Amino acid sequence: AERRSLLPMTLCDQIKWACCTIKGLKSIKKVFTSVVGTCFITLGVFLLVLNPVGLLVNFVAFIRVMWNIFFGVLMLLLQFGKTEWLLIRFGFLGHWAGRAFFFFFCGTNILLVDPDGGSCPPDIAWLCFFSWAIGGMAMSLPADIPGALHSASVL
């Protein structure tokens, strides 16, 4: 067994470690959540740059884009260890159920849809697809394993 641990892990061993151990699952979740948070920020900035006039006319859409950028920042802060600051200001993120509802809400909030019920305009169809892909990823993010945040008790 000792000799086996000195050998480099094969691809199969790496996949088994990532999918079948708590440490592996946490690392996959951390990377996945970081990608989703970055995509939330990117999509918000794209919408601000590509459609500034439309967002000024539709103030609700502008507020929604700003919220999505803010949610992306919160996701990144949560993954990069700013938990004490976050939990003081956003206490619901200290519990796995609160984080699950947060990611589900963010995933549904980022979806771009045509307000008239039609499909996305052809000129930004790629942006609509991107928003649906990122929304689906956010809604499927697993909540942390209970006890994963060691500083969850700030009361």
CSV table of C-alpha atoms in Angstrom, one decimal:
chain,number,residue,atom,x,y,z
A,1,ALA,CA,0.0,0.0,0.0
A,2,GLU,CA,2.9,2.4,0.8
A,3,ARG,CA,4.5,1.8,-2.6
A,4,ARG,CA,1.2,2.4,-4.4
A,5,SER,CA,0.9,5.9,-2.8
A,6,LEU,CA,4.3,6.9,-4.1
A,7,LEU,CA,3.3,6.3,-7.7
A,8,PRO,CA,1.5,9.0,-9.6
A,9,MET,CA,-2.3,8.6,-9.8
A,10,THR,CA,-3.7,7.4,-13.0
A,11,LEU,CA,-6.6,9.3,-14.6
A,12,CYS,CA,-9.0,6.6,-13.3
A,13,ASP,CA,-7.6,7.1,-9.8
A,14,GLN,CA,-8.0,10.9,-10.0
A,15,ILE,CA,-11.6,10.6,-11.2
A,16,LYS,CA,-12.3,8.1,-8.4
A,17,TRP,CA,-10.7,10.5,-5.8
A,18,ALA,CA,-12.7,13.5,-7.2
A,19,CYS,CA,-16.0,11.8,-7.3
A,20,CYS,CA,-15.9,9.4,-4.3
A,21,THR,CA,-14.2,11.3,-1.5
A,22,ILE,CA,-15.4,14.3,0.5
A,23,LYS,CA,-12.2,16.2,-0.3
A,24,GLY,CA,-12.6,15.5,-4.0
A,25,LEU,CA,-16.3,16.5,-4.1
A,26,LYS,CA,-15.5,19.7,-2.2
A,27,SER,CA,-12.7,20.6,-4.7
A,28,ILE,CA,-15.0,19.9,-7.6
A,29,LYS,CA,-17.7,22.1,-6.0
A,30,LYS,CA,-15.2,24.9,-5.4
A,31,VAL,CA,-14.1,25.0,-9.0
A,32,PHE,CA,-17.6,24.7,-10.3
A,33,THR,CA,-18.9,27.5,-8.1
A,34,SER,CA,-16.0,29.7,-9.0
A,35,VAL,CA,-16.8,29.2,-12.7
A,36,VAL,CA,-20.5,30.0,-12.1
A,37,GLY,CA,-19.7,33.1,-10.1
A,38,THR,CA,-17.3,34.4,-12.7
A,39,CYS,CA,-19.8,33.7,-15.4
A,40,PHE,CA,-22.5,35.7,-13.5
A,41,ILE,CA,-20.1,38.7,-13.5
A,42,THR,CA,-19.2,38.2,-17.1
A,43,LEU,CA,-22.7,37.9,-18.3
A,44,GLY,CA,-23.7,41.0,-16.3
A,45,VAL,CA,-20.8,43.0,-17.8
A,46,PHE,CA,-21.7,41.8,-21.3
A,47,LEU,CA,-25.3,43.0,-20.9
A,48,LEU,CA,-24.1,46.3,-19.6
A,49,VAL,CA,-21.7,46.8,-22.6
A,50,LEU,CA,-23.8,45.3,-25.4
A,51,ASN,CA,-27.2,46.8,-24.4
A,52,PRO,CA,-26.7,50.1,-22.4
A,53,VAL,CA,-29.6,51.9,-24.0
A,54,GLY,CA,-32.0,49.0,-23.5
A,55,LEU,CA,-31.0,48.8,-19.8
A,56,LEU,CA,-31.5,52.5,-19.3
A,57,VAL,CA,-35.0,52.3,-20.8
A,58,ASN,CA,-35.9,49.2,-18.9
A,59,PHE,CA,-34.8,50.1,-15.4
A,60,VAL,CA,-35.9,46.7,-13.9
A,61,ALA,CA,-33.6,44.9,-16.3
A,62,PHE,CA,-30.8,47.2,-15.2
A,63,ILE,CA,-31.4,46.5,-11.5
A,64,ARG,CA,-31.5,42.7,-12.4
A,65,VAL,CA,-28.1,42.9,-14.2
A,66,MET,CA,-26.5,44.8,-11.2
A,67,TRP,CA,-27.9,42.1,-8.8
A,68,ASN,CA,-26.5,39.3,-11.0
A,69,ILE,CA,-23.0,41.0,-10.9
A,70,PHE,CA,-23.4,41.3,-7.1
A,71,PHE,CA,-24.5,37.7,-6.8
A,72,GLY,CA,-21.4,36.6,-8.8
A,73,VAL,CA,-19.2,38.5,-6.4
A,74,LEU,CA,-20.9,36.8,-3.4
A,75,MET,CA,-20.3,33.4,-5.0
A,76,LEU,CA,-16.6,34.1,-5.4
A,77,LEU,CA,-16.3,35.5,-1.9
A,78,LEU,CA,-18.0,32.4,-0.5
A,79,GLN,CA,-15.5,30.1,-2.3
A,80,PHE,CA,-12.4,32.1,-1.5
A,81,GLY,CA,-12.7,32.1,2.3
A,82,LYS,CA,-14.4,35.4,3.1
A,83,THR,CA,-16.9,33.6,5.2
A,84,GLU,CA,-16.7,35.7,8.3
A,85,TRP,CA,-17.5,38.9,6.5
A,86,LEU,CA,-20.2,37.2,4.4
A,87,LEU,CA,-21.9,35.6,7.4
A,88,ILE,CA,-22.1,38.8,9.4
A,89,ARG,CA,-23.9,40.5,6.4
A,90,PHE,CA,-25.7,37.5,4.8
A,91,GLY,CA,-26.4,35.1,7.6
A,92,PHE,CA,-28.4,32.7,5.5
A,93,LEU,CA,-25.2,31.8,3.7
A,94,GLY,CA,-24.0,30.2,6.9
A,95,HIS,CA,-26.3,27.2,6.5
A,96,TRP,CA,-26.4,24.7,3.7
A,97,ALA,CA,-30.1,25.2,3.1
A,98,GLY,CA,-29.6,29.0,2.8
A,99,ARG,CA,-26.8,28.5,0.3
A,100,ALA,CA,-28.9,26.0,-1.7
A,101,PHE,CA,-31.8,28.5,-1.9
A,102,PHE,CA,-29.4,31.3,-2.8
A,103,PHE,CA,-27.9,29.3,-5.7
A,104,PHE,CA,-31.4,28.2,-6.9
A,105,PHE,CA,-32.6,31.8,-6.8
A,106,CYS,CA,-29.5,33.0,-8.6
A,107,GLY,CA,-29.9,30.3,-11.3
A,108,THR,CA,-33.4,31.3,-12.0
A,109,ASN,CA,-32.7,35.1,-11.8
A,110,ILE,CA,-30.0,35.0,-14.5
A,111,LEU,CA,-32.1,33.4,-17.2
A,112,LEU,CA,-32.6,35.7,-20.2
A,113,VAL,CA,-36.1,35.5,-21.6
A,114,ASP,CA,-38.1,37.6,-24.0
A,115,PRO,CA,-40.8,39.5,-22.0
A,116,ASP,CA,-43.3,38.9,-24.8
A,117,GLY,CA,-42.9,35.1,-24.5
A,118,GLY,CA,-41.0,34.7,-27.7
A,119,SER,CA,-37.5,33.4,-28.3
A,120,CYS,CA,-34.4,35.4,-27.8
A,121,PRO,CA,-33.5,37.9,-30.6
A,122,PRO,CA,-31.1,36.3,-33.2
A,123,ASP,CA,-28.4,38.9,-32.6
A,124,ILE,CA,-28.0,37.9,-28.9
A,125,ALA,CA,-29.1,34.3,-29.1
A,126,TRP,CA,-25.6,33.2,-28.0
A,127,LEU,CA,-26.0,35.4,-24.9
A,128,CYS,CA,-29.4,33.8,-24.1
A,129,PHE,CA,-27.9,30.3,-24.5
A,130,PHE,CA,-25.0,31.3,-22.2
A,131,SER,CA,-27.4,32.6,-19.5
A,132,TRP,CA,-29.5,29.4,-19.6
A,133,ALA,CA,-26.4,27.3,-19.4
A,134,ILE,CA,-25.0,29.3,-16.4
A,135,GLY,CA,-28.5,29.3,-14.8
A,136,GLY,CA,-28.7,25.6,-15.1
A,137,MET,CA,-25.3,25.2,-13.6
A,138,ALA,CA,-26.1,27.4,-10.7
A,139,MET,CA,-29.4,25.6,-9.9
A,140,SER,CA,-27.6,22.3,-9.9
A,141,LEU,CA,-24.8,23.3,-7.5
A,142,PRO,CA,-24.8,21.1,-4.5
A,143,ALA,CA,-25.0,22.7,-1.1
A,144,ASP,CA,-22.0,22.3,1.1
A,145,ILE,CA,-21.7,19.2,3.2
A,146,PRO,CA,-22.9,20.2,6.7
A,147,GLY,CA,-20.0,21.4,8.9
A,148,ALA,CA,-17.9,22.4,5.9
A,149,LEU,CA,-17.8,26.0,7.0
A,150,HIS,CA,-16.0,26.1,10.2
A,151,SER,CA,-16.8,29.8,11.0
A,152,ALA,CA,-20.5,29.3,10.5
A,153,SER,CA,-21.3,30.3,14.1
A,154,VAL,CA,-20.8,34.0,14.3
A,155,LEU,CA,-23.5,34.7,16.9
